Amino acid sequence: DAGVIQSPRHEVTEMGQEVTLRCKPISGHNSLFWYRQTMMRGLELLIYFNNNVPIDDSGMPEDRFSAKMPNASFSTLKIQPSEPRDSAVYFCASNQGDAGYTFGSGTRLTVV
Amino acid sequence: AQSVTQPDIHITVSEGASLELRCNYSYGATPYLFWYVQSPGQGLQLLLKYFSGDTLVQGIKGFEAEFKRSQSSFNLRKPSVHWSDAAEYFCAVVTGFQKLVFGTGTRLLVSP
């Protein structure tokens, strides 16, 4: 198994541009999570899905952030418009029962 | 609210010495607890997890953790630290429906 796959690994964009982060969970995992990591706030849970349905999006910071999971093998996190304070590392994780939460390598986003 | 606390921001240990990283949780029911490790610029790797049963849990890389309900703790230990163990360590607890919440992390420095 290739694990949780995130793309891109690095993204540099200008303020105001739309940014889309992508995640492919482990096959068979029915829960998917998006986290943001910054020095100031640590690891924050933004949103999570179960069976492709959003369960809790209370961590999404603003309406500029949106996430979708159109099928069991793909999810996106979109920021529109992006701002410098959105600069962070964004992690995707997936889980199935007692298997444990497996994290991707992350996307390092820099908004200039 | 359910949460996890890691009281030590930094810990420095001499190579070969023993290690204990502290984690306290706040959760009404029997918690699902995890320890993750993150090397600089990397994702999070699962070290070990506790769901139920034996309160002493063995993990990868020679780590273990002990669940103590009376103290609401899940401390991570290693009998002899190697220089390659220098990293950031995160304790996490599952709250609600599969919602994984992280502590603020402890950065481990290993001195020669």
Short mmCIF file of N, CA, C and O in Angstrom, two decimals, chain B residues 11 13 17-21 63 76-81 85 89 108:
data_model
loop_
_atom_site.label_atom_id
_atom_site.label_comp_id
_atom_site.label_asym_id
_atom_site.label_seq_id
_atom_site.Cartn_x
_atom_site.Cartn_y
_atom_site.Cartn_z
N ILE B 11 12.52 18.85 25.77
CA ILE B 11 13.26 17.98 26.70
C ILE B 11 14.58 17.64 26.06
O ILE B 11 14.63 17.31 24.87
N VAL B 13 17.84 15.08 26.44
CA VAL B 13 18.28 13.83 27.05
C VAL B 13 19.63 13.45 26.45
O VAL B 13 19.85 13.64 25.25
N ALA B 17 20.64 7.61 27.61
CA ALA B 17 19.84 7.76 28.82
C ALA B 17 18.39 7.38 28.54
O ALA B 17 17.96 7.25 27.39
N SER B 18 17.64 7.20 29.63
CA SER B 18 16.23 6.86 29.48
C SER B 18 15.41 8.11 29.23
O SER B 18 15.82 9.23 29.52
N LEU B 19 14.21 7.88 28.68
CA LEU B 19 13.34 8.99 28.29
C LEU B 19 11.92 8.74 28.79
O LEU B 19 11.42 7.60 28.74
N GLU B 20 11.28 9.78 29.27
CA GLU B 20 9.86 9.72 29.55
C GLU B 20 9.23 11.04 29.13
O GLU B 20 9.62 12.11 29.60
N LEU B 21 8.27 10.96 28.23
CA LEU B 21 7.52 12.13 27.78
C LEU B 21 6.12 12.04 28.36
O LEU B 21 5.45 11.01 28.24
N PHE B 63 9.92 2.06 21.68
CA PHE B 63 9.10 2.88 22.56
C PHE B 63 7.98 2.05 23.20
O PHE B 63 7.50 1.08 22.63
N LEU B 76 5.01 8.31 27.47
CA LEU B 76 5.84 7.57 26.52
C LEU B 76 7.22 7.36 27.12
O LEU B 76 7.80 8.30 27.67
N ARG B 77 7.77 6.16 26.95
CA ARG B 77 9.08 5.86 27.54
C ARG B 77 9.96 5.12 26.54
O ARG B 77 9.47 4.44 25.63
N LYS B 78 11.25 5.30 26.77
CA LYS B 78 12.23 4.52 26.02
C LYS B 78 13.43 4.34 26.94
O LYS B 78 13.92 5.32 27.53
N PRO B 79 13.94 3.12 27.09
CA PRO B 79 15.00 2.89 28.07
C PRO B 79 16.35 3.50 27.69
O PRO B 79 17.12 3.89 28.56
N SER B 80 16.62 3.62 26.40
CA SER B 80 17.91 4.14 25.97
C SER B 80 17.73 4.92 24.67
O SER B 80 17.39 4.35 23.63
N VAL B 81 17.96 6.21 24.75
CA VAL B 81 17.67 7.09 23.61
C VAL B 81 18.85 7.11 22.64
O VAL B 81 20.02 7.13 23.05
N ASP B 85 16.51 9.59 17.61
CA ASP B 85 15.20 9.80 18.21
C ASP B 85 14.85 11.29 18.35
O ASP B 85 13.71 11.63 18.70
N TYR B 89 7.36 14.94 19.36
CA TYR B 89 6.48 13.84 19.73
C TYR B 89 5.12 14.41 20.13
O TYR B 89 5.03 15.34 20.92
N LEU B 108 12.09 16.75 21.41
CA LEU B 108 13.17 16.00 22.08
C LEU B 108 14.50 16.34 21.43
O LEU B 108 14.66 16.19 20.22
#
